[in-house]
Short mmCIF file of C-alpha atoms in Angstrom, two decimals:
data_model
loop_
_atom_site.label_atom_id
_atom_site.label_comp_id
_atom_site.label_asym_id
_atom_site.label_seq_id
_atom_site.Cartn_x
_atom_site.Cartn_y
_atom_site.Cartn_z
CA UNK A 17 89.18 83.00 39.53
CA UNK A 18 89.29 86.34 41.35
CA UNK A 19 89.32 86.12 45.14
CA UNK A 20 86.17 87.23 46.95
CA UNK A 21 88.51 87.91 49.87
CA UNK A 22 91.80 89.05 48.28
CA UNK A 23 95.08 88.52 50.05
CA UNK A 24 95.75 92.27 50.17
CA UNK A 25 93.98 95.52 49.30
CA UNK A 26 96.36 98.49 49.76
CA UNK A 27 94.77 101.32 51.78
CA UNK A 28 94.88 104.84 50.39
CA UNK A 29 94.65 108.02 52.41
CA UNK A 30 92.05 110.59 51.41
CA UNK A 31 93.68 113.40 49.44
CA UNK A 32 96.36 111.31 47.71
CA UNK A 33 95.10 112.05 44.16
CA UNK A 34 95.08 115.78 44.88
CA UNK A 35 98.61 115.63 46.33
CA UNK A 36 99.89 113.82 43.25
CA UNK A 37 98.15 116.30 40.97
CA UNK A 38 99.91 119.14 42.77
CA UNK A 39 103.31 117.54 42.09
CA UNK A 40 102.40 116.99 38.45
CA UNK A 41 101.31 120.60 38.13
CA UNK A 42 104.71 121.68 39.45
CA UNK A 43 106.43 119.67 36.68
CA UNK A 44 109.20 118.44 39.02
CA UNK A 45 108.69 114.68 38.87
CA UNK A 46 111.98 113.17 40.02
CA UNK A 47 113.85 113.56 43.34
CA UNK A 48 113.18 117.04 44.68
CA UNK A 49 111.48 119.00 47.47
CA UNK A 50 108.74 116.46 48.18
CA UNK A 51 111.30 113.69 48.58
CA UNK A 52 113.24 115.82 51.07
CA UNK A 53 110.03 116.61 52.96
CA UNK A 54 109.06 112.92 53.04
CA UNK A 55 112.47 112.00 54.42
CA UNK A 56 112.09 114.48 57.27
CA UNK A 57 108.51 113.46 58.06
CA UNK A 58 109.33 109.76 58.09
CA UNK A 59 112.38 110.43 60.26
CA UNK A 60 110.14 112.35 62.67
CA UNK A 61 107.66 109.46 62.69
CA UNK A 62 110.38 106.95 63.57
CA UNK A 63 112.37 109.23 65.85
CA UNK A 64 115.39 108.66 63.58
CA UNK A 65 118.19 111.15 63.04
CA UNK A 66 118.33 110.65 59.26
CA UNK A 67 116.22 109.02 56.54
CA UNK A 68 117.27 108.59 52.91
CA UNK A 69 114.45 107.71 50.49
CA UNK A 70 115.32 105.25 47.72
CA UNK A 71 113.68 103.20 44.99
CA UNK A 72 112.99 100.03 47.01
CA UNK A 73 113.91 98.14 50.15
CA UNK A 74 116.13 95.93 48.01
CA UNK A 75 118.12 98.95 46.85
CA UNK A 76 118.19 100.22 50.45
CA UNK A 77 119.83 96.96 51.54
CA UNK A 78 122.38 97.03 48.73
CA UNK A 79 123.23 100.70 49.25
CA UNK A 80 123.66 100.14 52.99
CA UNK A 81 126.08 97.26 52.39
CA UNK A 82 127.99 99.28 49.80
CA UNK A 83 128.18 102.28 52.14
CA UNK A 84 129.86 100.11 54.79
CA UNK A 85 132.92 99.78 52.54
CA UNK A 86 133.41 96.07 53.17
CA UNK A 87 136.15 94.20 51.28
CA UNK A 88 134.85 92.51 48.11
CA UNK A 89 133.51 89.02 48.71
CA UNK A 90 132.89 89.56 52.42
CA UNK A 91 130.71 86.95 54.17
CA UNK A 92 127.37 88.47 55.22
CA UNK A 93 125.22 86.57 57.69
CA UNK A 94 121.49 86.40 56.88
CA UNK A 95 118.48 84.15 57.42
CA UNK A 96 117.36 81.96 54.54
CA UNK A 97 113.69 82.55 55.42
CA UNK A 98 113.58 85.90 53.67
CA UNK A 99 112.63 87.45 50.36
CA UNK A 100 115.01 86.69 47.50
CA UNK A 101 115.61 90.44 47.06
CA UNK A 102 117.53 90.52 50.33
CA UNK A 103 119.88 87.79 49.11
CA UNK A 104 120.24 89.52 45.74
CA UNK A 105 121.22 92.74 47.53
CA UNK A 106 124.12 90.96 49.25
CA UNK A 107 125.29 89.43 45.98
CA UNK A 108 124.86 92.67 43.98
CA UNK A 109 126.94 94.48 46.60
CA UNK A 110 129.73 92.01 45.81
CA UNK A 111 129.49 89.84 48.91
CA UNK A 112 128.61 86.27 49.88
CA UNK A 113 125.53 85.24 51.90
CA UNK A 114 126.05 82.96 54.89
CA UNK A 115 122.78 81.42 56.07
CA UNK A 116 121.66 81.22 59.70
CA UNK A 117 118.83 79.01 60.91
CA UNK A 118 115.81 80.45 62.72
CA UNK A 119 114.09 80.07 66.07
CA UNK A 120 110.91 78.01 65.75
CA UNK A 121 108.81 80.40 67.85
CA UNK A 122 109.86 83.79 66.46
CA UNK A 123 110.77 82.71 62.88
CA UNK A 124 113.89 84.91 63.06
CA UNK A 125 117.49 83.97 63.91
CA UNK A 126 118.33 83.63 67.60
CA UNK A 127 121.68 84.34 69.26
CA UNK A 128 122.33 80.59 69.25
CA UNK A 129 121.66 80.12 65.51
CA UNK A 130 123.69 83.23 64.69
CA UNK A 131 126.60 82.04 66.80
CA UNK A 132 126.47 78.64 65.07
CA UNK A 133 126.59 80.28 61.63
CA UNK A 134 129.36 82.66 62.69
CA UNK A 135 131.40 79.70 63.92
CA UNK A 136 131.45 78.32 60.36
CA UNK A 137 132.50 81.58 58.69
CA UNK A 138 133.34 84.74 60.65
CA UNK A 139 130.96 87.32 59.13
CA UNK A 140 131.99 90.83 58.13
CA UNK A 141 128.38 92.05 58.39
CA UNK A 142 124.85 90.82 58.97
CA UNK A 143 121.47 91.47 57.35
CA UNK A 144 118.64 90.77 59.79
CA UNK A 145 114.98 90.07 58.91
CA UNK A 146 111.99 91.29 60.92
CA UNK A 147 109.86 88.39 59.75
CA UNK A 148 106.15 89.30 59.44
CA UNK A 149 106.81 92.37 61.59
CA UNK A 150 108.43 90.72 64.60
CA UNK A 151 111.39 92.94 65.62
CA UNK A 152 114.70 91.15 66.09
CA UNK A 153 116.99 91.84 69.04
CA UNK A 154 119.78 93.57 67.11
CA UNK A 155 122.25 94.04 70.00
CA UNK A 156 121.95 90.37 71.02
CA UNK A 157 122.39 89.12 67.44
CA UNK A 158 125.32 91.46 66.79
CA UNK A 159 127.06 90.21 69.94
CA UNK A 160 126.43 86.58 68.94
CA UNK A 161 127.94 87.26 65.53
CA UNK A 162 130.95 89.08 66.98
CA UNK A 163 129.98 92.27 65.14
CA UNK A 164 129.71 95.92 66.06
CA UNK A 165 126.19 97.28 65.47
CA UNK A 166 127.59 99.45 62.69
CA UNK A 167 127.98 96.21 60.72
CA UNK A 168 124.30 95.25 61.01
CA UNK A 169 121.77 96.10 58.29
CA UNK A 170 118.21 95.72 59.57
CA UNK A 171 115.76 94.46 56.95
CA UNK A 172 112.59 96.16 58.21
CA UNK A 173 110.56 95.67 55.05
CA UNK A 174 107.82 94.20 57.25
CA UNK A 175 107.54 97.44 59.26
CA UNK A 176 107.14 100.22 60.11
CA UNK A 177 105.10 99.83 63.26
CA UNK A 178 107.42 97.48 65.13
CA UNK A 179 109.20 98.46 68.33
CA UNK A 180 111.63 96.90 70.79
CA UNK A 181 112.61 98.28 74.16
CA UNK A 182 109.83 100.83 73.74
CA UNK A 183 111.62 102.43 70.76
CA UNK A 184 110.41 102.19 67.15
CA UNK A 185 112.50 99.99 64.89
CA UNK A 186 114.79 102.30 62.95
CA UNK A 187 114.94 105.01 65.61
CA UNK A 188 118.49 104.16 66.72
CA UNK A 189 119.72 101.89 63.92
CA UNK A 190 122.91 102.19 61.95
CA UNK A 191 120.99 101.06 58.86
CA UNK A 192 117.29 100.10 58.95
CA UNK A 193 115.80 99.45 55.51
CA UNK A 194 112.07 99.98 54.95
CA UNK A 195 109.74 98.99 52.10
CA UNK A 196 106.79 100.96 50.77
CA UNK A 197 105.73 98.31 48.24
CA UNK A 198 102.00 98.03 47.50
CA UNK A 199 101.37 95.25 50.03
CA UNK A 200 103.33 96.80 52.92
CA UNK A 201 102.00 98.50 56.06
CA UNK A 202 102.58 101.96 54.56
CA UNK A 203 102.10 101.39 50.83
CA UNK A 204 103.26 103.87 48.22
CA UNK A 205 103.38 101.39 45.33
CA UNK A 206 107.15 101.22 45.10
CA UNK A 207 109.88 102.77 47.21
CA UNK A 208 112.09 102.26 50.22
CA UNK A 209 114.18 104.13 52.77
CA UNK A 210 117.28 103.82 54.94
CA UNK A 211 117.01 105.16 58.49
CA UNK A 212 120.27 105.78 60.33
CA UNK A 213 121.68 107.54 63.36
CA UNK A 214 124.95 108.23 61.49
CA UNK A 215 125.09 111.45 59.44
CA UNK A 216 128.17 110.44 57.45
CA UNK A 217 126.56 107.10 56.58
CA UNK A 218 123.37 108.89 55.48
CA UNK A 219 125.39 111.20 53.24
CA UNK A 220 127.12 108.24 51.60
CA UNK A 221 123.82 106.47 50.93
CA UNK A 222 122.29 109.71 49.63
CA UNK A 223 125.09 110.16 47.10
CA UNK A 224 125.20 106.50 46.13
CA UNK A 225 121.47 106.34 45.35
CA UNK A 226 122.23 108.60 42.35
CA UNK A 227 125.29 106.95 40.80
CA UNK A 228 127.58 108.39 43.49
CA UNK A 229 127.14 111.95 42.16
CA UNK A 230 127.94 114.74 44.57
CA UNK A 231 124.80 116.69 43.57
CA UNK A 232 121.34 115.52 42.55
CA UNK A 233 119.45 117.22 39.74
CA UNK A 234 117.35 119.31 42.14
CA UNK A 235 120.47 120.95 43.56
CA UNK A 236 122.05 121.35 40.12
CA UNK A 237 119.04 123.07 38.59
CA UNK A 238 118.00 125.33 41.46
CA UNK A 239 118.53 129.04 40.79
CA UNK A 240 122.23 129.67 41.26
CA UNK A 241 123.04 125.97 41.03
CA UNK A 242 125.86 124.57 38.92
CA UNK A 243 125.90 121.65 36.51
CA UNK A 244 129.30 120.57 37.83
CA UNK A 245 129.49 117.48 40.05
CA UNK A 246 131.92 114.78 41.11
CA UNK A 247 131.62 111.00 41.47
CA UNK A 248 133.75 109.87 44.40
CA UNK A 249 132.51 106.26 44.54
CA UNK A 250 130.36 104.08 42.34
CA UNK A 251 126.66 104.09 43.16
CA UNK A 252 123.32 102.99 41.73
CA UNK A 253 120.30 104.57 40.06
CA UNK A 254 118.01 104.06 43.04
CA UNK A 255 116.37 107.38 43.92
CA UNK A 256 112.76 107.98 44.92
CA UNK A 257 110.64 110.38 42.86
CA UNK A 258 108.56 113.28 44.15
CA UNK A 259 105.42 111.54 42.87
CA UNK A 260 106.15 108.58 45.14
CA UNK A 261 107.20 110.85 48.00
CA UNK A 262 104.00 112.90 48.00
CA UNK A 263 101.97 109.68 48.27
CA UNK A 264 104.19 108.67 51.19
CA UNK A 265 103.69 112.01 52.91
CA UNK A 266 99.93 111.47 52.83
CA UNK A 267 100.12 107.82 53.89
CA UNK A 268 102.23 108.59 57.00
CA UNK A 269 99.25 110.41 58.53
CA UNK A 270 97.09 107.28 58.39
CA UNK A 271 99.72 104.78 59.53
CA UNK A 272 98.95 104.86 63.30
CA UNK A 273 95.27 104.16 62.65
CA UNK A 274 96.07 101.40 60.19
CA UNK A 275 98.39 99.77 62.73
CA UNK A 276 95.64 99.81 65.36
CA UNK A 277 93.27 98.15 62.90
CA UNK A 278 95.86 95.46 62.17
CA UNK A 279 96.18 94.72 65.90
CA UNK A 280 92.40 94.40 66.21
CA UNK A 281 92.24 92.03 63.24
CA UNK A 282 95.05 89.94 64.72
CA UNK A 283 93.19 89.65 68.03
CA UNK A 284 90.09 88.53 66.15
CA UNK A 285 92.06 85.91 64.20
CA UNK A 286 93.66 84.69 67.44
CA UNK A 287 90.26 84.20 69.06
CA UNK A 288 88.71 82.50 66.03
CA UNK A 289 91.60 80.12 65.37
CA UNK A 290 92.50 79.23 68.96
CA UNK A 291 92.06 75.51 69.36
CA UNK A 292 91.53 74.73 65.67
CA UNK A 293 93.29 71.38 65.14
CA UNK A 294 96.48 71.63 63.13
CA UNK A 295 96.89 75.43 63.37
CA UNK A 296 99.95 76.98 65.03
CA UNK A 297 99.34 80.69 65.59
CA UNK A 298 101.96 83.37 64.83
CA UNK A 299 104.77 84.44 67.12
CA UNK A 300 103.71 86.48 70.15
CA UNK A 301 104.76 89.75 71.73
CA UNK A 302 106.11 87.84 74.69
CA UNK A 303 108.64 90.38 75.93
CA UNK A 304 108.13 93.76 77.57
CA UNK A 305 108.72 96.57 75.12
CA UNK A 306 108.29 94.36 72.02
CA UNK A 307 105.65 95.57 69.59
CA UNK A 308 104.86 93.48 66.53
CA UNK A 309 104.15 95.42 63.31
CA UNK A 310 101.74 92.70 62.11
CA UNK A 311 102.58 93.05 58.47
CA UNK A 312 101.65 89.38 58.07
CA UNK A 313 99.46 86.93 59.94
CA UNK A 314 101.30 83.65 59.34
CA UNK A 315 99.91 80.35 60.55
CA UNK A 316 101.71 77.03 60.45
CA UNK A 317 99.62 74.16 59.14
CA UNK A 318 100.07 70.63 57.77
CA UNK A 319 99.67 70.01 54.03
CA UNK A 320 100.14 73.76 53.40
CA UNK A 321 100.05 73.71 49.60
CA UNK A 322 96.82 71.71 49.39
CA UNK A 323 95.17 73.85 52.07
CA UNK A 324 96.16 77.04 50.23
CA UNK A 325 94.74 75.63 46.98
CA UNK A 326 91.47 74.73 48.69
CA UNK A 327 91.17 78.21 50.20
CA UNK A 328 91.75 79.79 46.80
CA UNK A 329 88.99 77.60 45.34
CA UNK A 330 86.75 78.86 48.16
CA UNK A 331 87.44 82.46 47.09
CA UNK A 332 90.06 83.36 49.73
CA UNK A 333 93.49 84.65 48.74
CA UNK A 334 96.60 83.53 50.65
CA UNK A 335 100.35 83.73 50.17
CA UNK A 336 103.60 82.16 51.39
CA UNK A 337 106.45 84.13 53.02
CA UNK A 338 108.85 82.74 51.98
CA UNK A 339 110.35 79.94 49.98
CA UNK A 340 113.66 79.65 51.88
CA UNK A 341 116.45 81.14 49.78
CA UNK A 342 118.75 78.15 50.22
CA UNK A 343 116.18 75.99 48.41
CA UNK A 344 116.20 78.19 45.28
CA UNK A 345 118.30 76.93 42.40
CA UNK A 346 120.27 80.12 41.61
CA UNK A 347 121.60 80.42 45.16
CA UNK A 348 122.38 76.72 45.41
CA UNK A 349 124.39 77.06 42.21
CA UNK A 350 126.28 80.13 43.46
CA UNK A 351 126.87 79.06 47.06
CA UNK A 352 127.11 75.28 46.77
CA UNK A 353 125.32 72.45 48.50
CA UNK A 354 127.31 72.70 51.74
CA UNK A 355 126.35 76.33 52.39
CA UNK A 356 122.73 75.54 51.54
CA UNK A 357 122.44 72.75 54.11
CA UNK A 358 122.21 72.55 57.87
CA UNK A 359 119.04 74.62 58.30
CA UNK A 360 116.59 72.08 59.75
CA UNK A 361 114.17 74.52 61.38
CA UNK A 362 113.99 76.70 58.29
CA UNK A 363 113.39 73.63 56.11
CA UNK A 364 110.60 72.34 58.34
CA UNK A 365 108.86 75.63 59.04
CA UNK A 366 109.18 76.76 55.42
CA UNK A 367 106.85 73.94 54.38
CA UNK A 368 104.19 74.90 56.94
CA UNK A 369 103.81 78.67 56.71
CA UNK A 370 100.69 80.22 55.17
CA UNK A 371 99.96 83.96 55.24
CA UNK A 372 96.29 84.88 55.67
CA UNK A 373 94.70 88.15 54.46
CA UNK A 374 95.55 91.04 56.79
CA UNK A 375 94.97 94.66 55.76
CA UNK A 376 93.08 97.65 57.21
CA UNK A 377 90.12 97.25 54.84
CA UNK A 378 89.48 93.60 55.78
CA UNK A 379 85.93 93.39 57.12
CA UNK A 380 84.62 91.14 59.89
CA UNK A 381 82.62 89.22 57.29
CA UNK A 382 85.72 88.79 55.14
CA UNK A 383 87.72 87.60 58.11
CA UNK A 384 84.99 85.09 58.99
CA UNK A 385 85.19 83.75 55.44
CA UNK A 386 88.95 83.33 55.79
CA UNK A 387 88.57 81.40 59.05
CA UNK A 388 85.79 79.23 57.64
CA UNK A 389 87.77 78.40 54.49
CA UNK A 390 90.89 77.50 56.49
CA UNK A 391 88.94 75.39 59.00
CA UNK A 392 87.10 73.51 56.26
CA UNK A 393 90.26 72.89 54.26
CA UNK A 394 91.99 71.44 57.33
CA UNK A 395 88.92 69.36 58.29
CA UNK A 396 88.70 67.65 54.90
CA UNK A 397 92.39 66.71 55.11
CA UNK A 398 92.38 65.48 58.69
#
């Protein structure tokens, strides 16, 4: 059954088809001038010194960890309440995840939970998670883990749009990794980026996204260019194409307006769901200078699976973010039962979270249908 109110409908800026057609007419389809222009425009949007566009946020995370030059098998601290791609990135980079529990209010690790995890195994690095768009306090978490900020990779797949201390997430990061997947706040379809303040780090990631080659094909085939290149360290095939980049260049222009719409929809959800029995509303922007990106509107409810099924039967799409990684069989097999235990808040909250539809095209009528379906599903199970 198709959802009358789908979980997500990606917005598309006017002029995207024409921009793509222009790239196709130019016959340069892979990484080239549009990718470079997108990198600069996204860096300007964030206020970041450098942006490197890549194939996905997952590849951004792996490339960032590889570019740090950690010893093989290094322990990397991370929350378990995250997408499996983030855990895969740690493993693919040759390292070992170490799970930290989360704070019940923010759904992200706190200094206390990080310190507890670091006491078990001293981490060499950390991958954070801006869950649903709530920006983590990177300096506080780095201090709790005993790490310099240059050893922190920020998983900002649920941005952009978040800010802390009045500064956009990614504006002063050593490595902030963004996603442009179809459901994200700035959708391209596929794609990701690493934002960094460190030029040398950016150069390493830029080379490593194309096998570690010292020159990409655009530079090799420009007039006067040379086919000769070097490979100084092993990389990946993880570059963004100009077709993706030109969509991103168009979408950046609409992002501020889309973010304002998300905030308005969140306020409307808050008002409609306040006081509904059994519903715990999402984490709040409780600190000065903290701006939530509102990628997701996650409620906590009892009997989550049955409620989600009932809402789907009523024509309303929902999702779950996420099944905690330590509960998934592949990671339990790799890491062992001991490493996959001791996460009581993650285990409890992970059974309660339900993500409601939240996207710029969601109408007031559609939102009312979501609220009605959720309220009715909870009422019949009370």
